[in-house]
Short mmCIF file of C-alpha atoms in Angstrom, two decimals:
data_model
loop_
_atom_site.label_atom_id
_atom_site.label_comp_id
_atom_site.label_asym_id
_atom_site.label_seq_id
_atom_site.Cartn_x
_atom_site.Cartn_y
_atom_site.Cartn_z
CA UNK A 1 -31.74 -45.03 -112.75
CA UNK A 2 -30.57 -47.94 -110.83
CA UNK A 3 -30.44 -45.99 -107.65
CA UNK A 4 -28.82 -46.98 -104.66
CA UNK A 5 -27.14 -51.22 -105.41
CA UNK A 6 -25.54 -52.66 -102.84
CA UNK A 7 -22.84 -56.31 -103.37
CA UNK A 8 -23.03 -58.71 -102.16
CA UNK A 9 -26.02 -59.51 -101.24
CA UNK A 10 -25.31 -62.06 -98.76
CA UNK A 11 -21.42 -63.30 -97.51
CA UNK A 12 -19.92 -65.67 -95.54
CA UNK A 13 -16.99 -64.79 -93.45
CA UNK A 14 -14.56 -66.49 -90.79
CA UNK A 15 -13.54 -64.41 -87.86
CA UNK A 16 -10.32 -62.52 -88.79
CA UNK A 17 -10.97 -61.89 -92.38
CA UNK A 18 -11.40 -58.51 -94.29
CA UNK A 19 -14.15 -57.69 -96.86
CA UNK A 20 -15.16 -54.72 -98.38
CA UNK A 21 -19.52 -53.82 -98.65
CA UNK A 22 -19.92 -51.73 -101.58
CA UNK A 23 -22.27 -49.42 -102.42
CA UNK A 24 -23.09 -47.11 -105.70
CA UNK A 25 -25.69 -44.29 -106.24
CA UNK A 26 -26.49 -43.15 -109.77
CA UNK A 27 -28.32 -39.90 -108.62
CA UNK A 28 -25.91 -37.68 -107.50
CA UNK A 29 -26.50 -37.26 -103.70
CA UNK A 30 -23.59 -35.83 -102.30
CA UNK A 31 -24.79 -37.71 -98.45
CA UNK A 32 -24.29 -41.29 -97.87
CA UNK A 33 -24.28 -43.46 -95.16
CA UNK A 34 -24.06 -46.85 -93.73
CA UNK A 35 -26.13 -48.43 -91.35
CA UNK A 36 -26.37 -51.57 -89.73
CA UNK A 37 -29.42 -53.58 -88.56
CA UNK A 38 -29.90 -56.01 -86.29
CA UNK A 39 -32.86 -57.97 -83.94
CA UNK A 40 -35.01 -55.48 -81.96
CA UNK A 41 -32.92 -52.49 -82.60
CA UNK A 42 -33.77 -50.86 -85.95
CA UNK A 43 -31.24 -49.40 -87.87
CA UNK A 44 -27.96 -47.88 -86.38
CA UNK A 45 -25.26 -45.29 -88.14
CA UNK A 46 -21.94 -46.78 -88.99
CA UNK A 47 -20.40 -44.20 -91.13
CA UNK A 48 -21.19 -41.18 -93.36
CA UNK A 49 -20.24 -39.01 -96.02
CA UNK A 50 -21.55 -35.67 -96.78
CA UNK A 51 -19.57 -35.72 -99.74
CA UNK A 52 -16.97 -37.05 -101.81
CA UNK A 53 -13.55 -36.96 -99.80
CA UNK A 54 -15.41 -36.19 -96.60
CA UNK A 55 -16.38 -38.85 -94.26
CA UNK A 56 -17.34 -39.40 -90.35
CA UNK A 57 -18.21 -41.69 -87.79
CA UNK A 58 -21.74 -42.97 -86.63
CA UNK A 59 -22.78 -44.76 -83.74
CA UNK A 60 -20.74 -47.83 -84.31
CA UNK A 61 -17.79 -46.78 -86.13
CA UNK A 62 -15.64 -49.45 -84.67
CA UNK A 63 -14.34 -52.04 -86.75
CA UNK A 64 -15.12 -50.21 -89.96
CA UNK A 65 -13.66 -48.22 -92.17
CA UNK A 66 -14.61 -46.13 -95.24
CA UNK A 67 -14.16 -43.94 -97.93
CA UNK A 68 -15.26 -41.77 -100.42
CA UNK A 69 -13.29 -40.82 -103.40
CA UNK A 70 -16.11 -40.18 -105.89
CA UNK A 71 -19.53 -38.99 -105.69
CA UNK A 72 -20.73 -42.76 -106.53
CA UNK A 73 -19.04 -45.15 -104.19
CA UNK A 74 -19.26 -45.36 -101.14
CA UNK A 75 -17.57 -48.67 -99.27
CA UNK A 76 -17.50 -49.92 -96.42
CA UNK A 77 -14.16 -52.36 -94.68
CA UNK A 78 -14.51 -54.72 -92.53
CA UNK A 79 -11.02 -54.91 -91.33
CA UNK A 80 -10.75 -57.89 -88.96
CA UNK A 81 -14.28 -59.96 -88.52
CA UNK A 82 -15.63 -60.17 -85.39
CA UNK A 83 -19.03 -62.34 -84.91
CA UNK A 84 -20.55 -59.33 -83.19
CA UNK A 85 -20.20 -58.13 -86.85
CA UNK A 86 -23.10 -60.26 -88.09
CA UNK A 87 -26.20 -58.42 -89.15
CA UNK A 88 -27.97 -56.80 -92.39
CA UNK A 89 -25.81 -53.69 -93.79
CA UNK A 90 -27.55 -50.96 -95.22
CA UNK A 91 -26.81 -48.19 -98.01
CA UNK A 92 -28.32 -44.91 -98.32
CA UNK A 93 -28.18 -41.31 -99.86
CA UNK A 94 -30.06 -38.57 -100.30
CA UNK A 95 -29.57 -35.34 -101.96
CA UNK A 96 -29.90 -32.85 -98.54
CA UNK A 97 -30.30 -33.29 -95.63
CA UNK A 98 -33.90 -34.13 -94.08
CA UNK A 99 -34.98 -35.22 -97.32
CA UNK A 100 -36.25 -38.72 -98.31
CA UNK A 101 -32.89 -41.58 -98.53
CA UNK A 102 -33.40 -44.11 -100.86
CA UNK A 103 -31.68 -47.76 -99.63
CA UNK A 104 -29.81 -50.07 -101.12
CA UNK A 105 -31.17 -53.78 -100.86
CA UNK A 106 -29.41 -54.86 -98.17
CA UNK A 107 -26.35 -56.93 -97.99
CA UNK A 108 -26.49 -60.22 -95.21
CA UNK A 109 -23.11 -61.13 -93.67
CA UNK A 110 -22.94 -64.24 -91.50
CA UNK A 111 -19.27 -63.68 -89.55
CA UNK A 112 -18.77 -67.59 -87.76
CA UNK B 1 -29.13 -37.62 -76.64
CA UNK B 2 -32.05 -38.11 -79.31
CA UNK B 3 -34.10 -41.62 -78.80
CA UNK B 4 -37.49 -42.74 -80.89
CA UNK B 5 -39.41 -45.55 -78.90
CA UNK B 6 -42.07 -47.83 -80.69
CA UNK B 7 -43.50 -49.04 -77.79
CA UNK B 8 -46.05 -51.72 -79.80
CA UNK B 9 -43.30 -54.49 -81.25
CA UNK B 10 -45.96 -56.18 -83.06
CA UNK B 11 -49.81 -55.37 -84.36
CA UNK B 12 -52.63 -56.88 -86.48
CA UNK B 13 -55.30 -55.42 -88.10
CA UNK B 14 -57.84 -56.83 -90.83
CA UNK B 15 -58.15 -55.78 -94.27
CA UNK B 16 -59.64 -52.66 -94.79
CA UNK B 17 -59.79 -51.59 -91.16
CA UNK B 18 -57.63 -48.49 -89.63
CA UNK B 19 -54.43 -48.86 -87.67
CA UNK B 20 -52.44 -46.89 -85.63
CA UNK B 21 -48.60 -47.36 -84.76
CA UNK B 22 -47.24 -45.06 -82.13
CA UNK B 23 -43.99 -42.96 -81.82
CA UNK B 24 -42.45 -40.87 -79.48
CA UNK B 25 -39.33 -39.60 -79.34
CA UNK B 26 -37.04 -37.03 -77.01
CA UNK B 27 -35.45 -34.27 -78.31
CA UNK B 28 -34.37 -30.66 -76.97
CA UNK B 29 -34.49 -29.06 -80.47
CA UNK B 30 -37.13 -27.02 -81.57
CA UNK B 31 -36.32 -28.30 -85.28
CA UNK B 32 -36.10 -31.40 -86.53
CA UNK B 33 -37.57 -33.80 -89.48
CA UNK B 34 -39.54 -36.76 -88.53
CA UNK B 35 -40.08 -40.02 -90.63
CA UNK B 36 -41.88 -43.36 -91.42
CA UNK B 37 -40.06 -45.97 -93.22
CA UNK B 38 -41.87 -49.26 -94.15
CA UNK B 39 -39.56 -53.03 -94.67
CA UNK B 40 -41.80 -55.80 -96.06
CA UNK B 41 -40.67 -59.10 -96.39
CA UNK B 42 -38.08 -57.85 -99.25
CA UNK B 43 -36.59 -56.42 -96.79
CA UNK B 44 -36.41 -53.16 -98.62
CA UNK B 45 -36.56 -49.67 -96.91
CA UNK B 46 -39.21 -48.07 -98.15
CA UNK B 47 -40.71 -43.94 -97.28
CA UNK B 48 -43.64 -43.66 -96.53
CA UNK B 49 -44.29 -40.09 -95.03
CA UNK B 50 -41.79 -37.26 -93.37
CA UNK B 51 -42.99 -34.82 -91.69
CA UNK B 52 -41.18 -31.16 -90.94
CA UNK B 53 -41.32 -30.06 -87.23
CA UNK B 54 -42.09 -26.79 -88.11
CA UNK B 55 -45.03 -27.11 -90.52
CA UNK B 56 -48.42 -27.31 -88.42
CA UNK B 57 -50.12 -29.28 -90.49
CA UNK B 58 -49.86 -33.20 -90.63
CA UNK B 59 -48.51 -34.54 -93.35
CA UNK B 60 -50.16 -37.10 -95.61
CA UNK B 61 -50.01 -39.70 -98.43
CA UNK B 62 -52.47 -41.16 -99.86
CA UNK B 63 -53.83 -43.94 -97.35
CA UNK B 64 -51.11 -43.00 -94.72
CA UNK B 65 -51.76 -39.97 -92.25
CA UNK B 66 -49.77 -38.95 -89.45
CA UNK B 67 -50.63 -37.29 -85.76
CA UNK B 68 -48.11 -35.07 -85.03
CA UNK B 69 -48.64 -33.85 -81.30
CA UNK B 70 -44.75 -31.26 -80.78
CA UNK B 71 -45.49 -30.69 -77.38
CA UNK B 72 -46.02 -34.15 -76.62
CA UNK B 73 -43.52 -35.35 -79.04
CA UNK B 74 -45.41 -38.01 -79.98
CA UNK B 75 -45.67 -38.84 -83.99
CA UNK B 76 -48.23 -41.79 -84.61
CA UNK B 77 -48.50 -43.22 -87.81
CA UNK B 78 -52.49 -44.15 -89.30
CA UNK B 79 -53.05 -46.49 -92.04
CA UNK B 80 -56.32 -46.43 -93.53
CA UNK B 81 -57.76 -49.38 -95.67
CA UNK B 82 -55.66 -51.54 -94.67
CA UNK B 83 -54.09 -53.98 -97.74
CA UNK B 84 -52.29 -57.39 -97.61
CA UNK B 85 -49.62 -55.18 -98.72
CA UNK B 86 -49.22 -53.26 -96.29
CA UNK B 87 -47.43 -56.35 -93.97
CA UNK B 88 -44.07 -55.28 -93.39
CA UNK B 89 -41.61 -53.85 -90.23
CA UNK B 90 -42.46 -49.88 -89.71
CA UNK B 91 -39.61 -47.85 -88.27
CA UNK B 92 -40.24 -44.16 -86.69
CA UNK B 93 -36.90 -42.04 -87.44
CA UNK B 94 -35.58 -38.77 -86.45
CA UNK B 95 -33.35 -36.56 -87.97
CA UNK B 96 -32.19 -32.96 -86.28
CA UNK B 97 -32.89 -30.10 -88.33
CA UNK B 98 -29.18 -28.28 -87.79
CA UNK B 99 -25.69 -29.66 -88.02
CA UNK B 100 -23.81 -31.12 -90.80
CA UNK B 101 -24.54 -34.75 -90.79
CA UNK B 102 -27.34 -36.59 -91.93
CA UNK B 103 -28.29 -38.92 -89.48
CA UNK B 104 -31.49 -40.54 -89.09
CA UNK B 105 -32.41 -42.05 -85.44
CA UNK B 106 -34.45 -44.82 -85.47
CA UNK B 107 -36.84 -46.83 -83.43
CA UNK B 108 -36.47 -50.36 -83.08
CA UNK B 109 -39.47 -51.04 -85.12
CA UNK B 110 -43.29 -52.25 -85.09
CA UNK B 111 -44.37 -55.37 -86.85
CA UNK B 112 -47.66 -55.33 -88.11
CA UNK B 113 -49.75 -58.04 -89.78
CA UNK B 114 -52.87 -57.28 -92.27
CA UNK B 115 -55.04 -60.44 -92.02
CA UNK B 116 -57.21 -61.24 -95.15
#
């Protein structure tokens, strides 16, 4: 199993533009989520799924949009970047709730 | 609202000594799941332990122990034997027990050092 990949792993963006974060599972977890992380404030909730064709918001929902149209993919839009917008975007899943996630790698977006 | 406070932002400990990294957190359930994650340098996140508010017993694994205190919600994390490998970013996390989502509350981290 590949588990949970994340691309890219690191992007460059000017303020304004759109990009899509995606992320894949192989093990069939029906929950995923996003998170972001940034300086001295550990990880935060974006997004999440609890399975496919059902998502909701996190924390900081705004300025991101997803989806979830297979059990798989889960992506994540940026639809207008903002600086505030840089920071290290995680992946998870898990197969219930309170169990162990497993991560993606990580995916590094510098918005200038 | 839930919160998890690492109140140590960075330790150090030498090689095959014993560390501790506190946790506490705020809560008004009575059930909830409770977690360490470890982030070397890879920047991977990484289990290490998770702990179920309603067992007694603290959960353990291998080298890594917890201290879970309920009525003090407090959830410290001990490392025994310290290794080289063990360097990395350790985040407490909380997750509720009810509900439909699946979202873990973090803390905003302790970085700890093994020197050789």
């Amino acid at each position: 199993n590949a588990g949970v990949t994340q691309t890219p792993k690191f992007q460059v963006l000017k303020t304004g533009q759109s990009m899509t974060l995606q992320c894949a599972q192989d093990m069939n977890h029906e929950y995923m989520s996003w998170y972001r992380q940034d300086p001295g404030m550990g990880l935060r909730l974006i997004h999440y799924s609890v399975g496919a064709g059902i998502t909701d918001q996190g924390e900081v929902p705004n300025g991101y949009n997803v989806s979830r149209s297979t059990t798989e993919d889960f992506p994540l839009r940026l639809l207008s970047a903002a600086p505030s917008q840089t920071s290290v975007y995680f992946c998870a899943s898990t197969l219930n709730r309170g169990e162990t996630q497993y991560f993606g790698p990580g995916t590094r977006l510098l918005v200038l | 609202a839930q919160t998890v406070t690492q109140s140590q932002p960075e330790m150090s400990v030498q090689e095959a000594e014993t560390v501790t990294l506190s946790c506490t957190y705020d809560t008004s359930e009575s059930n909830y799941y409770l977690f360490w994650y470890k982030q070397p340098p890879s920047r991977q996140m990484i289990l290490v332990i998770r702990q179920e508010a309603y067992k007694q017993q603290n959960a353990t694994e291998n080298r890594f122990s917890v201290n879970f205190q309920k009525a003090a919600k407090s959830f410290s994390l001990k490392i025994s034997d310290s290794q080289l490998g063990d360097t990395a970013m350790y985040f407490c996390a909380f997750m509720n027990y009810g509900g439909a989502t699946n979202k873990l509350i973090f803390g905003t981290g302790t970085l700890l050092a093994v020197q050789p």
